[in-house]
Coordinates of C-alpha atoms in Angstrom, one line a residue:
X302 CA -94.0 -41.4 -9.8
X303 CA -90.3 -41.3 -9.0
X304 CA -87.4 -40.3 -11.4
X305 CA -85.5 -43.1 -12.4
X306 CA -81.9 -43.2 -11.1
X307 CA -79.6 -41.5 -12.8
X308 CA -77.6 -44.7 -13.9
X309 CA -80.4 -45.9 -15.9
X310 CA -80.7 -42.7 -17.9
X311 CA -78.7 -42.5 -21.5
X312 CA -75.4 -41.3 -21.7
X313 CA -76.6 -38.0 -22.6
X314 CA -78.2 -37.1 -19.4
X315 CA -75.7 -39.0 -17.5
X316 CA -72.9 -36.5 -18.9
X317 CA -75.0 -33.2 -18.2
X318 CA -75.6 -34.5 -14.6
X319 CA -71.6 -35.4 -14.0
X320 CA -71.1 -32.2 -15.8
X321 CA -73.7 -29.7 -13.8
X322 CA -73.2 -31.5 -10.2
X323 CA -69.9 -29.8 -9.7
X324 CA -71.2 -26.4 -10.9
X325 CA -74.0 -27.1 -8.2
X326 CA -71.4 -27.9 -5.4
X327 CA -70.2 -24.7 -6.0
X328 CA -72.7 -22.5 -6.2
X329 CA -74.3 -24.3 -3.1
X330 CA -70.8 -24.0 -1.2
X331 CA -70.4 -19.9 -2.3
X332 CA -71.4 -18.5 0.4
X333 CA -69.8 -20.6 3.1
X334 CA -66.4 -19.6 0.7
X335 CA -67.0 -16.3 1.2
X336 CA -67.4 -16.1 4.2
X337 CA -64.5 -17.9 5.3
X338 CA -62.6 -15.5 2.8
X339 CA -64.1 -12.5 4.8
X340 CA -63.0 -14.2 8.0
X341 CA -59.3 -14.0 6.9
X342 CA -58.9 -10.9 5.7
X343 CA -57.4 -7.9 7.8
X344 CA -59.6 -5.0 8.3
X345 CA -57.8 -2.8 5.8
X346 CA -58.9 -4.9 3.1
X347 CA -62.5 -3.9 3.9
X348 CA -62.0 -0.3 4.0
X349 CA -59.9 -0.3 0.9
X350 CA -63.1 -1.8 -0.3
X351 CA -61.8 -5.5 -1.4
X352 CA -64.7 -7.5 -0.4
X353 CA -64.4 -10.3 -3.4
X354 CA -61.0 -10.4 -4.0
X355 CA -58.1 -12.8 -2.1
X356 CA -56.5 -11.5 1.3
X357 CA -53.8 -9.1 1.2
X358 CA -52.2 -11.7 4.2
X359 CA -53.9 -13.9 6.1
X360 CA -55.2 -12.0 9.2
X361 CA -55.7 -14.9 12.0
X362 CA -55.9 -12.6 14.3
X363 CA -59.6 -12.3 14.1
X364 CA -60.5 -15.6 15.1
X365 CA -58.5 -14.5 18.6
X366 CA -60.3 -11.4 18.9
X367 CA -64.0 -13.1 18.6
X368 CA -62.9 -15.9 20.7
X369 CA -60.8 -14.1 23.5
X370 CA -61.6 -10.3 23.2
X371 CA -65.5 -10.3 22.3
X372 CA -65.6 -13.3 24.6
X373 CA -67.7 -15.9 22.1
X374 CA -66.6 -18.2 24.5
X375 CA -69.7 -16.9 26.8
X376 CA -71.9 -17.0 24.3
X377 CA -70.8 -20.7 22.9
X378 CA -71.4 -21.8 26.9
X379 CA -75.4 -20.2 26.5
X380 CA -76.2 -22.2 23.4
X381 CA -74.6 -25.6 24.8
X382 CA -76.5 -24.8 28.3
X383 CA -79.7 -24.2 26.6
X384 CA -79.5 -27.1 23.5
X385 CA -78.5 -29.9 25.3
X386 CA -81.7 -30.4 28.2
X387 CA -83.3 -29.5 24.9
X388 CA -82.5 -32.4 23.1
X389 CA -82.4 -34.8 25.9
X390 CA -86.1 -33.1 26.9
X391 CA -88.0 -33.3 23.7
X392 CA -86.2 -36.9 22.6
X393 CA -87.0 -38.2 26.0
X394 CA -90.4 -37.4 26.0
X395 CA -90.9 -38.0 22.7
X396 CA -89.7 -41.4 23.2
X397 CA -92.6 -42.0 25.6
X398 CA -95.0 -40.2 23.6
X399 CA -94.2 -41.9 20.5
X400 CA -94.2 -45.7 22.5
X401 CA -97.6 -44.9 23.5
X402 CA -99.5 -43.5 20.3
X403 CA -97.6 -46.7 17.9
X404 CA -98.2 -49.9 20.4
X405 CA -101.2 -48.8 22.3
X406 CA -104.7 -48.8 20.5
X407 CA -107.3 -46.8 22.0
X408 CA -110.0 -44.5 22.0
X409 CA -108.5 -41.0 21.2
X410 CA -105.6 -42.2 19.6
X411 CA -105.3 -40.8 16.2
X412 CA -107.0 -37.2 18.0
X413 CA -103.8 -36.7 20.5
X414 CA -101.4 -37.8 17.3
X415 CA -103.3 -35.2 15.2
X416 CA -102.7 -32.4 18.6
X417 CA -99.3 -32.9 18.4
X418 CA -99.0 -33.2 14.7
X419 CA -101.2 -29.6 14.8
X420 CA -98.8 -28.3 16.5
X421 CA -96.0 -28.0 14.1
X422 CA -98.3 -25.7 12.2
X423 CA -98.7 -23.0 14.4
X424 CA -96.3 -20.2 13.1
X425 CA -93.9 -19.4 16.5
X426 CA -93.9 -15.7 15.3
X427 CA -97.9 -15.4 16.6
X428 CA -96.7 -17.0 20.1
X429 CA -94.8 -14.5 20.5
X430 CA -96.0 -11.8 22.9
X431 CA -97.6 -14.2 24.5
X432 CA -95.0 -16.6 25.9
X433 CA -92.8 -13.4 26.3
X434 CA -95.9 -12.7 28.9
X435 CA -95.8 -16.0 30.6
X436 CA -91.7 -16.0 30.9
X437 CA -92.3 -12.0 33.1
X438 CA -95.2 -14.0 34.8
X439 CA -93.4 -16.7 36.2
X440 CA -90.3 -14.8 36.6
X441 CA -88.0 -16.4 33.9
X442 CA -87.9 -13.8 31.3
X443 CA -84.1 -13.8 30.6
X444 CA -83.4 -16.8 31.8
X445 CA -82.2 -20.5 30.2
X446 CA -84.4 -22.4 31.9
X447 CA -87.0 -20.2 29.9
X448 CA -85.5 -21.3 26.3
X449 CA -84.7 -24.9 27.3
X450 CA -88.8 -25.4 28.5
X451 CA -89.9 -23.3 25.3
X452 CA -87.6 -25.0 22.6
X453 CA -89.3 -28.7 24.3
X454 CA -92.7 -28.2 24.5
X455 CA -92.6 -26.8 20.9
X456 CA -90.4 -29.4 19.4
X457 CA -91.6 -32.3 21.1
X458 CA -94.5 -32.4 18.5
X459 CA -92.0 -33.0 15.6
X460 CA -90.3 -35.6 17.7
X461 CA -93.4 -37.3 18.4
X462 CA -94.2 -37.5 14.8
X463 CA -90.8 -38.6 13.7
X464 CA -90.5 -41.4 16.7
X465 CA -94.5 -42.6 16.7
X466 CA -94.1 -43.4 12.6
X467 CA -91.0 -45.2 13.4
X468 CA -92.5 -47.2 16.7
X469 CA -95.2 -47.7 14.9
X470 CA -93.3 -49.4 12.0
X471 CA -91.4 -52.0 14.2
X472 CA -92.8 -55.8 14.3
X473 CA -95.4 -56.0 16.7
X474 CA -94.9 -60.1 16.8
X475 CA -91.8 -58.8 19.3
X476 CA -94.2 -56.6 21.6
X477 CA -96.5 -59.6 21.7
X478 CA -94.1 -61.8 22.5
X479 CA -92.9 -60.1 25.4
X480 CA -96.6 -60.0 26.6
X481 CA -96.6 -63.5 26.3
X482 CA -94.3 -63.9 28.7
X483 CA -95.4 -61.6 31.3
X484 CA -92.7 -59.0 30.9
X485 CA -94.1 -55.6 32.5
X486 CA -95.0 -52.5 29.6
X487 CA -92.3 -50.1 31.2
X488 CA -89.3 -53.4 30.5
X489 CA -91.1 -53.9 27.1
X490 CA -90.4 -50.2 26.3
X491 CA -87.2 -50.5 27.9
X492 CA -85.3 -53.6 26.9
X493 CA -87.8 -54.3 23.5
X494 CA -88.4 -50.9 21.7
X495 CA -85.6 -48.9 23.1
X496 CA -82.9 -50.8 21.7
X497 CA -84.1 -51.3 18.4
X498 CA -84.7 -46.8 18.4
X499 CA -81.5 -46.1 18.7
X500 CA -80.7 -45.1 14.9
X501 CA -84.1 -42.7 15.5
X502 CA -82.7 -41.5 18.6
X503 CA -79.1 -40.3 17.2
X504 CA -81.1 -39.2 13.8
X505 CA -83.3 -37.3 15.7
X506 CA -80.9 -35.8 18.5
X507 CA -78.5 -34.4 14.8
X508 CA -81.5 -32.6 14.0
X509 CA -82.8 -30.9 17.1
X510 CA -79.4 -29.8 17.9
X511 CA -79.3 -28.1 14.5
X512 CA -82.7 -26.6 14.9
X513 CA -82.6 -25.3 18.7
X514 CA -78.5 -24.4 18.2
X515 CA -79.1 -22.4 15.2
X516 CA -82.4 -20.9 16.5
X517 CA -82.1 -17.0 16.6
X518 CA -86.0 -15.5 16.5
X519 CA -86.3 -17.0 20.1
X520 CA -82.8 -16.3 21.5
X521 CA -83.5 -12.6 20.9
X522 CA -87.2 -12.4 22.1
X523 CA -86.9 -14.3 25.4
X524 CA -83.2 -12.9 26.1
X525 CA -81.6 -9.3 26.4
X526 CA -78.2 -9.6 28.6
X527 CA -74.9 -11.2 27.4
X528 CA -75.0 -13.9 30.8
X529 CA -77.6 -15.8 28.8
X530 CA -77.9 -15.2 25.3
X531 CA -77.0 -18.1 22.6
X532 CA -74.3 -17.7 20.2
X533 CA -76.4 -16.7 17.2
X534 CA -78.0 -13.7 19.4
X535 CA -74.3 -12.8 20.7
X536 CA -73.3 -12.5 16.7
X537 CA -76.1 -9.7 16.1
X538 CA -74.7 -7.9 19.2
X539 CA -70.5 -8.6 17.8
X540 CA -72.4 -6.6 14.6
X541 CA -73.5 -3.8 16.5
X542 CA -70.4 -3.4 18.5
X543 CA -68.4 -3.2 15.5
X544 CA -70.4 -1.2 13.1
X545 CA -68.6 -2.6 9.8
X546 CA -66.3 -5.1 10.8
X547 CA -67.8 -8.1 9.0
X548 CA -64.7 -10.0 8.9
X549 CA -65.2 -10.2 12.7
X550 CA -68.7 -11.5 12.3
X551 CA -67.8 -13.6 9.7
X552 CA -64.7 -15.3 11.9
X553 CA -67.5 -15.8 14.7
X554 CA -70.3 -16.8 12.4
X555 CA -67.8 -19.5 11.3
X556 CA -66.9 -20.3 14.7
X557 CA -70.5 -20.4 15.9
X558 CA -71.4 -23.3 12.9
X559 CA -68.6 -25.5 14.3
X560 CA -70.8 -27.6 17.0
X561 CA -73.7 -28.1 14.2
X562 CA -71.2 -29.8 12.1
X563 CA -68.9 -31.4 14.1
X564 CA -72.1 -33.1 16.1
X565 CA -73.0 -34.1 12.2
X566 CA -70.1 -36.2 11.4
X567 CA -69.7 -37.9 15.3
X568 CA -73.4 -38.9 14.7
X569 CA -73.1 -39.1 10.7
X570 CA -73.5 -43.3 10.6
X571 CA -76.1 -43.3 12.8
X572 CA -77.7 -40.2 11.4
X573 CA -77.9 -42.1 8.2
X574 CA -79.2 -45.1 9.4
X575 CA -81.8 -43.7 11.4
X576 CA -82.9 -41.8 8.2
X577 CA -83.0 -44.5 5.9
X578 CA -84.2 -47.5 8.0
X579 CA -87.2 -48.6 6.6
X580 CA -86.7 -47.2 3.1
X581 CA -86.1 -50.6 1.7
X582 CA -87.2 -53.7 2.4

């Protein structure tokens, strides 16, 4: 069912794969190259119309002006304000969620699993217009507080899938036990299950931050003014302002994928754990 690993394969395939992985690196990494490239070079590179070649001098200059002229700074401050209650929201609750659909047997069970699960299916693009509508109803169009409730009711269906497959996975002779001795379900969930989620938790946290920090669709449909757009809407706007200057949206676009990746490898060992406990016996 599986391919065998790749240090079980004959010498042949084992060469091709040493040999093929690095051209794969590359062409994976190109993009991110070139855009790094672009973010160096001055803008009188671009005009003369050297787009693939090396720099003419490095032009660090730009970095300053996204940071400090175009004020990405602002921008930065929108998507940190509106992705952290994010995460903290939709792990939070999926924590709860996910407690109660993998140690509680009942009636109804597997139905609210499959609601959540459901909802992960629903394209966002058709919710469109109509949470644009409820955002002017309630008066929050344009507002963080609008993004930060959007972002966790619509990923705290993921996060209940990812943390009720892994509740339900942990040995239920410790939940019994504690029942045994007359410990109360709210100190079962808290000093039993919540200890032993932590890897989940950190693996799950790296991946909403990615998701909600690189959202864009959202960021321009529920926002229009610089005080509260994220960083990703605030780059289409650097476009506009400068018509051609791509080595300024490049500089910010780089600047802009530096939380993603430092929160990455602060969270990497965890991350990894959370991912792969279970796999193995």
């Amino acid at each position: 069912m599986f391919p065998r690993p790749i240090a079980q394969r004959s010498r042949a395939a084992q060469l091709t794969y040493q040999a093929l992985l690095p051209v794969a690196l590359i062409l994976w990494l190109l993009p991110l190259l070139g855009i790094a490239m672009t973010s160096i070079k001055p803008s009188s590179d671009l005009a003369a119309g050297n787009y693939f070649g090396l720099p003419t001098h490095i032009a660090i200059e730009n970095y300053w002006t996204v940071l400090f002229d175009f004020d990405l700074w602002k921008y930065i401050r929108n998507s940190f304000i509106v992705t952290i209650p994010t995460v903290v929201g939709s792990v939070a609750l999926s924590c709860l969620t996910g407690f109660a659909l993998g140690i509680y047997r009942f009636k109804g069970n597997l139905l609210i699993f499959f609601m959540f699960v459901a909802g992960n299916f629903v394209p966002f693009q058709i919710l469109m217009v109509p949470v644009r509508d409820l955002t002017l109803n309630l008066g929050m169009y344009n507002t963080p507080q609008a993004l930060i409730l959007f972002h966790i009711a619509f990923q705290t269906g993921f996060c209940t899938l990812f943390m009720r497959n892994f509740i339900a996975a942990l040995p239920r002779e410790l939940i019994e036990a504690a029942r045994v001795e007359g410990v109360a379900e709210w100190r079962i969930f808290w000093f039993v299950v919540l200890p032993l989620m932590k890897p989940a938790i950190a693996a799950l946290s790296v991946l909403i931050f990615t998701f909600i920090w690189n959202d864009f669709f959202w960021a321009t449909v529920l926002t229009t003014s610089a005080e509260t757009r994220p960083v990703t809407a605030g780059l289409s706007s650097l476009n506009g302002q400068w018509v051609a200057a791509w080595h300024l949206v490049s500089a910010g676009s780089i600047v802009a994928a530096l939380p993603p990746v430092a929160m990455f490898f602060l969270m990497q060992k965890h991350f990894i754990a959370g991912l792969t406990l279970g796999a193995v016996k």
